[in-house]
PDB file of N, CA and C in Angstrom:
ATOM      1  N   UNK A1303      -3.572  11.898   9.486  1.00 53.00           N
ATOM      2  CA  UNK A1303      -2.657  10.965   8.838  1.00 53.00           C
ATOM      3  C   UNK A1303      -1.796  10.272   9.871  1.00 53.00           C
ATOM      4  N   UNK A1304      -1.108   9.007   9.720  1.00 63.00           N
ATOM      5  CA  UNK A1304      -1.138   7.903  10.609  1.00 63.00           C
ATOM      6  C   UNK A1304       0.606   8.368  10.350  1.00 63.00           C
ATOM      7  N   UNK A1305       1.572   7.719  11.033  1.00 82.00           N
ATOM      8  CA  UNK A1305       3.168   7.478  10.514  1.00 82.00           C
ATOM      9  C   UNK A1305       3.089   7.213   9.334  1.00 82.00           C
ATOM     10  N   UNK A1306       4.598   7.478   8.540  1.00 91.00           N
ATOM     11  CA  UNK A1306       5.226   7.617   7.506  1.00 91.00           C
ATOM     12  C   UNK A1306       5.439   6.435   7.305  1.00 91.00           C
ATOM     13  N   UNK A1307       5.543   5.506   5.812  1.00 92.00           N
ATOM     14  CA  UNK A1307       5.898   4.594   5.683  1.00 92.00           C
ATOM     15  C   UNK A1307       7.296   4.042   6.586  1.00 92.00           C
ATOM     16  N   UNK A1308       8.167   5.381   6.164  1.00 91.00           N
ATOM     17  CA  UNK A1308       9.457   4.242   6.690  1.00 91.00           C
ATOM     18  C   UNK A1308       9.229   4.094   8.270  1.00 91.00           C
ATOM     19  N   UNK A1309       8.896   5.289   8.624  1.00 92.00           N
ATOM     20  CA  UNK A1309       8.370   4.952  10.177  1.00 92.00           C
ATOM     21  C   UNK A1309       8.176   3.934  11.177  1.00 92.00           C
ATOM     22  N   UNK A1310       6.822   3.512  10.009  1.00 90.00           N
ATOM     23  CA  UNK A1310       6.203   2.221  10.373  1.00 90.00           C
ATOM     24  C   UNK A1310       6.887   0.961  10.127  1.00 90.00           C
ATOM     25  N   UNK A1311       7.777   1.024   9.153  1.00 92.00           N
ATOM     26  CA  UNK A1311       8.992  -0.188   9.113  1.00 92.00           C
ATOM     27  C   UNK A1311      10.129  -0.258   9.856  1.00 92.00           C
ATOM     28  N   UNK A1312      10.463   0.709   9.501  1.00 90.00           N
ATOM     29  CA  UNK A1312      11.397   0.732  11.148  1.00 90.00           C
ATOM     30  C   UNK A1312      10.695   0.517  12.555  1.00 90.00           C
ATOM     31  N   UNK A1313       9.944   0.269  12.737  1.00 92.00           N
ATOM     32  CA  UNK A1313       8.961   0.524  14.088  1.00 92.00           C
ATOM     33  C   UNK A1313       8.946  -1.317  14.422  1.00 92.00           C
ATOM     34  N   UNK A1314       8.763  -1.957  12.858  1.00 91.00           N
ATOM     35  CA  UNK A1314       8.504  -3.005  13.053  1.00 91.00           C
ATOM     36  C   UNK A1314       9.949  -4.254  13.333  1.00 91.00           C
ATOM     37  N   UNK A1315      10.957  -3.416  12.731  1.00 93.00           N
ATOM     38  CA  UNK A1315      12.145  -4.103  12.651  1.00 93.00           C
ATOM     39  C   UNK A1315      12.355  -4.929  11.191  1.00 93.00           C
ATOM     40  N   UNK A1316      11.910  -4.240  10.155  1.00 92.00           N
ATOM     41  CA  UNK A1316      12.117  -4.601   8.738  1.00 92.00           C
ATOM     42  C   UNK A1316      13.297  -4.694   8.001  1.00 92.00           C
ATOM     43  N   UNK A1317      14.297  -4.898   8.019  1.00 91.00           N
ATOM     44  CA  UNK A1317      15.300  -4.503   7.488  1.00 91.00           C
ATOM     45  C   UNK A1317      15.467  -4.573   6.099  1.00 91.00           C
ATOM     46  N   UNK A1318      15.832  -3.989   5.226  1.00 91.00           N
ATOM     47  CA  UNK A1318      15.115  -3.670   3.808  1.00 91.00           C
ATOM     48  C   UNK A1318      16.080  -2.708   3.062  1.00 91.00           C
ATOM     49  N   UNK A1319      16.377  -3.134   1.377  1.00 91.00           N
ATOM     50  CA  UNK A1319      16.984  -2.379   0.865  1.00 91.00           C
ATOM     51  C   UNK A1319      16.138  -1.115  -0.205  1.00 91.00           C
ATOM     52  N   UNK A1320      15.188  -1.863  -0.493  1.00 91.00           N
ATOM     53  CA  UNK A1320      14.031  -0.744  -1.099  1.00 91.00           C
ATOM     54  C   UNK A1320      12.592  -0.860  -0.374  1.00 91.00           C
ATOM     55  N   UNK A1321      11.494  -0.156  -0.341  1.00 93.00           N
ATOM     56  CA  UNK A1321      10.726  -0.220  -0.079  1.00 93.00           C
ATOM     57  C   UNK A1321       9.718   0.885  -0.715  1.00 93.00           C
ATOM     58  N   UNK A1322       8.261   0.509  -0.576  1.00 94.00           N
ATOM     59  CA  UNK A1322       7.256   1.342  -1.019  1.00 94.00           C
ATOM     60  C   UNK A1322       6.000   1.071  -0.721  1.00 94.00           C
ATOM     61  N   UNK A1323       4.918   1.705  -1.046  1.00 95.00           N
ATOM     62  CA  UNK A1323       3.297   1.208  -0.550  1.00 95.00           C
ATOM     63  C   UNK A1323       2.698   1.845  -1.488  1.00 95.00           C
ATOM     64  N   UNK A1324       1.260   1.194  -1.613  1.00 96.00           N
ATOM     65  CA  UNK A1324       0.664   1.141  -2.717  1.00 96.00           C
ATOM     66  C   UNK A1324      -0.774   1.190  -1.510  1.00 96.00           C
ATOM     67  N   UNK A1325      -1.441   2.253  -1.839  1.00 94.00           N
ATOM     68  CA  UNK A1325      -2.822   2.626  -1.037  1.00 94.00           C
ATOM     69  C   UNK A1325      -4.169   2.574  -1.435  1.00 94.00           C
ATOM     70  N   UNK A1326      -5.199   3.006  -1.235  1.00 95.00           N
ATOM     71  CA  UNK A1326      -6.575   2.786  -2.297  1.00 95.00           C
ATOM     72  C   UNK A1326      -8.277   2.692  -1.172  1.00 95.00           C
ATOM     73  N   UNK A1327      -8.491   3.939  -1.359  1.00 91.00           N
ATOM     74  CA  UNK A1327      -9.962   3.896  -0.267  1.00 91.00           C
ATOM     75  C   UNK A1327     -11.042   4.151  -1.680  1.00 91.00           C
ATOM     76  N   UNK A1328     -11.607   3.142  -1.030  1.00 85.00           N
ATOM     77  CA  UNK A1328     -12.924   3.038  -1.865  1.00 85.00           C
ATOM     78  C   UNK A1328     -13.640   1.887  -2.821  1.00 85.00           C
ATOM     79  N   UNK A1329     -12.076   1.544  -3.157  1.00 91.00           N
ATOM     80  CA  UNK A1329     -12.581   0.291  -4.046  1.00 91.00           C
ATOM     81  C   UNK A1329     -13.066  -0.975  -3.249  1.00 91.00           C
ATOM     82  N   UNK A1330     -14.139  -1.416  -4.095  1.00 90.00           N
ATOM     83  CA  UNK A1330     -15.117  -2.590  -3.288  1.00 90.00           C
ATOM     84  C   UNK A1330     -14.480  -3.973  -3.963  1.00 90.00           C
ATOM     85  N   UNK A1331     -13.846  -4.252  -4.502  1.00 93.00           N
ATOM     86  CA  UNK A1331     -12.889  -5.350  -4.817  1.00 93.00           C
ATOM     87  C   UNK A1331     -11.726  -5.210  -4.476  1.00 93.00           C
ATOM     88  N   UNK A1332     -10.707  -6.778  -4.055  1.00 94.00           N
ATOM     89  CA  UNK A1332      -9.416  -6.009  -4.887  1.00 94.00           C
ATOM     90  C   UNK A1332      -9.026  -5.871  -6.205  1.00 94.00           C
ATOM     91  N   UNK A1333      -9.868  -7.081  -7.068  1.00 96.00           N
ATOM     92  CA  UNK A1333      -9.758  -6.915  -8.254  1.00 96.00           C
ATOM     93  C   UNK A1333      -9.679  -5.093  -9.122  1.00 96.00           C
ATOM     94  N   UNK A1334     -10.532  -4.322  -7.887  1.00 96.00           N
ATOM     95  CA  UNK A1334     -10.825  -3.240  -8.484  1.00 96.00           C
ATOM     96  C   UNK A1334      -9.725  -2.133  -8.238  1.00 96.00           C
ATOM     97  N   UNK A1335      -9.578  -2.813  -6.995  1.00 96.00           N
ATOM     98  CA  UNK A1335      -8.328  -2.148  -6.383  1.00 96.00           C
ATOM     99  C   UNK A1335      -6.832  -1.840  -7.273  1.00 96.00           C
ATOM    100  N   UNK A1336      -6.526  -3.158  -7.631  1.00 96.00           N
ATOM    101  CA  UNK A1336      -5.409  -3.767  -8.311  1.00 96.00           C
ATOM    102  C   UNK A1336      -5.552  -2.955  -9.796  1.00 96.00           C
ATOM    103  N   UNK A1337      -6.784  -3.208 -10.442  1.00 96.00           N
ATOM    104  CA  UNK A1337      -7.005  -2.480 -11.890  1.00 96.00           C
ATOM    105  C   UNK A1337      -6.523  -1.198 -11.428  1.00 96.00           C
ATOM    106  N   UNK A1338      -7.136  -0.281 -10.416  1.00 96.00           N
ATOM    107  CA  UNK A1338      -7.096   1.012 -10.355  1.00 96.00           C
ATOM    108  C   UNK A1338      -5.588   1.685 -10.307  1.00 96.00           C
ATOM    109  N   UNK A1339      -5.033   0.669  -9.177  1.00 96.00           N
ATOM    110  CA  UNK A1339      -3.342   0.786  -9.228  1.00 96.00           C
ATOM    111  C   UNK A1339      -2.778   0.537 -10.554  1.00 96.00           C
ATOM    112  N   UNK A1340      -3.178  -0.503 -11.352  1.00 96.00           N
ATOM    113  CA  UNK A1340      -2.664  -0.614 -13.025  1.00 96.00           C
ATOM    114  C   UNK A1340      -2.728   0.900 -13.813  1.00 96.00           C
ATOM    115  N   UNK A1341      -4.011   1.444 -13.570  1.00 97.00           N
ATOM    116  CA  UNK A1341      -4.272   2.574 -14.241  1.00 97.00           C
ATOM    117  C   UNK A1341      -3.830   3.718 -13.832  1.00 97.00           C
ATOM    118  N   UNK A1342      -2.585   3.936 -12.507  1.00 96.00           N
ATOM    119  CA  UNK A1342      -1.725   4.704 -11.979  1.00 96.00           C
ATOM    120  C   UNK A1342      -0.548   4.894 -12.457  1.00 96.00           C
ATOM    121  N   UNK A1343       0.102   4.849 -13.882  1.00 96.00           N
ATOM    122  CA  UNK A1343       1.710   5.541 -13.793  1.00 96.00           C
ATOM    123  C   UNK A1343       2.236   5.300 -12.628  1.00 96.00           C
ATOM    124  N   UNK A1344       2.491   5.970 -11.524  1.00 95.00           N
ATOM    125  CA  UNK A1344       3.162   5.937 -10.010  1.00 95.00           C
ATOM    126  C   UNK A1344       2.885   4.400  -8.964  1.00 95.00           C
ATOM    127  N   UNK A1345       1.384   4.254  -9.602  1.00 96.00           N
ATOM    128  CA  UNK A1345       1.263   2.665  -8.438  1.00 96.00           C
ATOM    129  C   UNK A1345       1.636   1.858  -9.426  1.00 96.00           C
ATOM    130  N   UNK A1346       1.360   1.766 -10.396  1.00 96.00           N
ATOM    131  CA  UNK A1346       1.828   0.553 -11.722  1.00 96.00           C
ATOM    132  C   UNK A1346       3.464   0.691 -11.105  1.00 96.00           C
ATOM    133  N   UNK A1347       4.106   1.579 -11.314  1.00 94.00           N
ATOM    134  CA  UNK A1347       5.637   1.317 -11.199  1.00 94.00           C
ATOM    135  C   UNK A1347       6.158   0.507  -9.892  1.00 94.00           C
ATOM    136  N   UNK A1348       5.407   0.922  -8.870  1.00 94.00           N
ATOM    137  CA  UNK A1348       5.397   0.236  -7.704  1.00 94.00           C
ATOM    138  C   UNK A1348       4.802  -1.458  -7.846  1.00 94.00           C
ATOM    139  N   UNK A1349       3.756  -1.220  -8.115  1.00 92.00           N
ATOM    140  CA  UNK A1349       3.045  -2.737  -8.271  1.00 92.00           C
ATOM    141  C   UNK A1349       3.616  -4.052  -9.209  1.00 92.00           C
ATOM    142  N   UNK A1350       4.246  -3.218 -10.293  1.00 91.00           N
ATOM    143  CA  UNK A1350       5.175  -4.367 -10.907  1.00 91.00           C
ATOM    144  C   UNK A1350       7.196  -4.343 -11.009  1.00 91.00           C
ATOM    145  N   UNK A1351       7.134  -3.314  -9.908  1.00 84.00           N
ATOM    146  CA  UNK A1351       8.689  -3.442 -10.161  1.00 84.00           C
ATOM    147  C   UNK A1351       9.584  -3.917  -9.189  1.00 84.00           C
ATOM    148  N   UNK A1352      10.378  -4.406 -10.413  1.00 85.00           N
ATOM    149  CA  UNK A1352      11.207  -5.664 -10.046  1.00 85.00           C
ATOM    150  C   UNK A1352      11.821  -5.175  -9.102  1.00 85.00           C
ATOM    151  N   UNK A1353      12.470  -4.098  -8.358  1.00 88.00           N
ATOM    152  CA  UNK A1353      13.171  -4.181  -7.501  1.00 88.00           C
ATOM    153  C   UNK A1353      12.891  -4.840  -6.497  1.00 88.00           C
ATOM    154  N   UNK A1354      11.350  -4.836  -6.532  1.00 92.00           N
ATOM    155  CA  UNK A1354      10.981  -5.774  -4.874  1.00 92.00           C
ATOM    156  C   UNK A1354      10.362  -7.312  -5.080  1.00 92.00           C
ATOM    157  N   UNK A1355      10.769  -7.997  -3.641  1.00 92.00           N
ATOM    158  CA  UNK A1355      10.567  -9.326  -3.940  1.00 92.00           C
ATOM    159  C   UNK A1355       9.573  -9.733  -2.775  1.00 92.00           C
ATOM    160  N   UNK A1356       8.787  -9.001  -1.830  1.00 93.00           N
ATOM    161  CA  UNK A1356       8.404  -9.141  -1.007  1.00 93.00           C
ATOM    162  C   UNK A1356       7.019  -8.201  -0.842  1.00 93.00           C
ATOM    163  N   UNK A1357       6.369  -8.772  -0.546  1.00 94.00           N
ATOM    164  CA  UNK A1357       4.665  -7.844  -0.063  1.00 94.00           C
ATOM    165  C   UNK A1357       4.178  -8.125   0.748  1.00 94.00           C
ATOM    166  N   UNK A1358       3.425  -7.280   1.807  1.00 93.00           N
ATOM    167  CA  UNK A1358       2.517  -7.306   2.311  1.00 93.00           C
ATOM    168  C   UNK A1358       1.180  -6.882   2.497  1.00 93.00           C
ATOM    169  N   UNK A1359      -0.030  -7.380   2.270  1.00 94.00           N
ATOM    170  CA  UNK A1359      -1.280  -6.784   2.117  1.00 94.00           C
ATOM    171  C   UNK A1359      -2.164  -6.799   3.277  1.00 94.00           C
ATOM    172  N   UNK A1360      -3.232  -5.483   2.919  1.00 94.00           N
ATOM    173  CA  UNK A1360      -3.635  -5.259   4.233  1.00 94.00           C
ATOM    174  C   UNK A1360      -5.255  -4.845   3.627  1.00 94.00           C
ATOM    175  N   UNK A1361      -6.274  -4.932   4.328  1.00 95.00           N
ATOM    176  CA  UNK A1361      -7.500  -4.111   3.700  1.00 95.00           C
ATOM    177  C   UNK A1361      -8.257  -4.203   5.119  1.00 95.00           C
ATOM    178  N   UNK A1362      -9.093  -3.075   5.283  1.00 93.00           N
ATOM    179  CA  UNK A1362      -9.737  -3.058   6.557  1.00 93.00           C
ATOM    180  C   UNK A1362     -11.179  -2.303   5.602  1.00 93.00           C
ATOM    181  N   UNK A1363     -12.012  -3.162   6.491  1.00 91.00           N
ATOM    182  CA  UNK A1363     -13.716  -2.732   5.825  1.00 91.00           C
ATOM    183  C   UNK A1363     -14.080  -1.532   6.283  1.00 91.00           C
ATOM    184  N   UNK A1364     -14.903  -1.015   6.111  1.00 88.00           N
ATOM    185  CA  UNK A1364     -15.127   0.567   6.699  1.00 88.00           C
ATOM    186  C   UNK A1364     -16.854   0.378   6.902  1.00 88.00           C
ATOM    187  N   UNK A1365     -17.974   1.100   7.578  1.00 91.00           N
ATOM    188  CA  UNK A1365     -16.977   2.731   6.866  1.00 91.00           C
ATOM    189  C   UNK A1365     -15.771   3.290   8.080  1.00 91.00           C
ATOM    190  N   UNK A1366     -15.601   4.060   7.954  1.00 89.00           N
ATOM    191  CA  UNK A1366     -13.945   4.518   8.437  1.00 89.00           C
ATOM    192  C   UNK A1366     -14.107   6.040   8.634  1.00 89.00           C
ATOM    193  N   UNK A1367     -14.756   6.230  10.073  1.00 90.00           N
ATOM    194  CA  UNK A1367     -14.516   8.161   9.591  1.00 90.00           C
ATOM    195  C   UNK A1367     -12.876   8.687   9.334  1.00 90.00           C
ATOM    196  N   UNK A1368     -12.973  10.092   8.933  1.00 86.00           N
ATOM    197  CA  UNK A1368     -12.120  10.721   8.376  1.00 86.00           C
ATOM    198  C   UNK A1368     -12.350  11.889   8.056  1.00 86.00           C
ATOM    199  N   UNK A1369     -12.611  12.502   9.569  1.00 89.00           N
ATOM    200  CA  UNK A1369     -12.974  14.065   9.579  1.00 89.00           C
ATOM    201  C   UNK A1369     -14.194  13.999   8.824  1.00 89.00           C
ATOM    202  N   UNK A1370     -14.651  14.818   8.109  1.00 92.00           N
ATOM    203  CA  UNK A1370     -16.271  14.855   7.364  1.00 92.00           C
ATOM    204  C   UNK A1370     -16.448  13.889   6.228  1.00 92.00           C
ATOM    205  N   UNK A1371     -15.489  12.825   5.940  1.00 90.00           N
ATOM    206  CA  UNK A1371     -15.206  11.822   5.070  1.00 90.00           C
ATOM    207  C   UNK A1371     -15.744  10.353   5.470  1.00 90.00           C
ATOM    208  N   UNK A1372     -16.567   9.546   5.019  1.00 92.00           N
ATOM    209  CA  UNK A1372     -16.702   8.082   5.325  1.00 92.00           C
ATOM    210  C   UNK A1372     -16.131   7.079   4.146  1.00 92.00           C
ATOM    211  N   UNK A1373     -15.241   6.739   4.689  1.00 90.00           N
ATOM    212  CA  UNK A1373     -14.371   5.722   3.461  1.00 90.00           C
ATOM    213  C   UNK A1373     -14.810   4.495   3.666  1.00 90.00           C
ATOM    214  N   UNK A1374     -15.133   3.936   2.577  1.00 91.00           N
ATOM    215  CA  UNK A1374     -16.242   2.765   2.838  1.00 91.00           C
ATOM    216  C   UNK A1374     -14.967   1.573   2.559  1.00 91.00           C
ATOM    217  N   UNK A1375     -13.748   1.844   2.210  1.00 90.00           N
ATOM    218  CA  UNK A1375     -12.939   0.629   2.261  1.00 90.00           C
ATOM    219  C   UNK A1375     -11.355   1.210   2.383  1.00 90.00           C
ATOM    220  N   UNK A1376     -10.043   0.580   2.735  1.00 93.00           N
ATOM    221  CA  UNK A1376      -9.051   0.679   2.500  1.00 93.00           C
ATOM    222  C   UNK A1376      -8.308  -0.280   2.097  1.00 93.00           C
ATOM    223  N   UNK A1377      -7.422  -0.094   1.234  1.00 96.00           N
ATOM    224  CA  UNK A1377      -6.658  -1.497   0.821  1.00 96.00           C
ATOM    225  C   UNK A1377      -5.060  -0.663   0.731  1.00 96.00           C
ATOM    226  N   UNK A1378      -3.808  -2.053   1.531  1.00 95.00           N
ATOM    227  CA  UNK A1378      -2.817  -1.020   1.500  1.00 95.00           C
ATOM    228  C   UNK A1378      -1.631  -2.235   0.646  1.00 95.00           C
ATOM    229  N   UNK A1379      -0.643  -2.269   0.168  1.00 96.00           N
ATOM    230  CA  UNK A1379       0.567  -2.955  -0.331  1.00 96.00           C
ATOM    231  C   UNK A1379       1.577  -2.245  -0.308  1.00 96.00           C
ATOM    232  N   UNK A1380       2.413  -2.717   0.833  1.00 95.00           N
ATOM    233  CA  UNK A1380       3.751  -2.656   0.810  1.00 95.00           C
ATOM    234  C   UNK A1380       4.889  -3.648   0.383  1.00 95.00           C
ATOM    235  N   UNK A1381       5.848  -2.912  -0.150  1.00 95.00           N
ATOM    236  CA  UNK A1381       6.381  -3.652  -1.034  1.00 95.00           C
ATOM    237  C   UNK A1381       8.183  -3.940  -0.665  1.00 95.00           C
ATOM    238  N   UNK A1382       8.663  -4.489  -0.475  1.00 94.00           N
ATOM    239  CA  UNK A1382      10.116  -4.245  -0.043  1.00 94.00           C
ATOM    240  C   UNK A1382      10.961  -5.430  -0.562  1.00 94.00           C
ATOM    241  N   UNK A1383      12.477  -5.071  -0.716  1.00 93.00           N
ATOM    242  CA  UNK A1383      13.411  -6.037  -0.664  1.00 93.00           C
ATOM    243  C   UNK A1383      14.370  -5.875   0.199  1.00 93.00           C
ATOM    244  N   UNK A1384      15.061  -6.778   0.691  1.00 89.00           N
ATOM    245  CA  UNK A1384      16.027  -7.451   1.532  1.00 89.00           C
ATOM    246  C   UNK A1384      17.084  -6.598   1.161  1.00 89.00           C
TER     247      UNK A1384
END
């Protein structure tokens, strides 16, 4: 496992009053991606809440080792406000 969200924002010089990320290996869309986060309780709350006004998206193709694991996709959304 890579740094901690806030880690990585602080690392970057983000300055930010909320923040969060929204993750997803496997899905071959984002369409599929996005549904799958809908169908999350925990990413839905993230994915549509208002506290944040800001995103950034990320997806890298795979496959992707991961110890005895091949992840054939990643998709990431972070989410923050000012």
């Amino acid at each position: 496992n890579g740094p901690r969200l806030i880690d990585r924002i602080k690392a970057v010089g983000y300055a930010f009053t909320w923040v969060a990320e929204n993750t997803a290996a496997g899905q071959g869309t984002a369409a599929g991606t996005v549904e799958a986060w809908d169908s999350s309780p925990g990413h839905a709350k993230t994915l549509y809440g208002i506290e944040f006004d800001e995103v950034g998206l990320a997806y890298r193709q795979g496959p992707i080792p991961d110890g005895s694991l091949i992840i054939p996709h990643i998709w990431v959304a972070v989410f923050g406000k000012r």
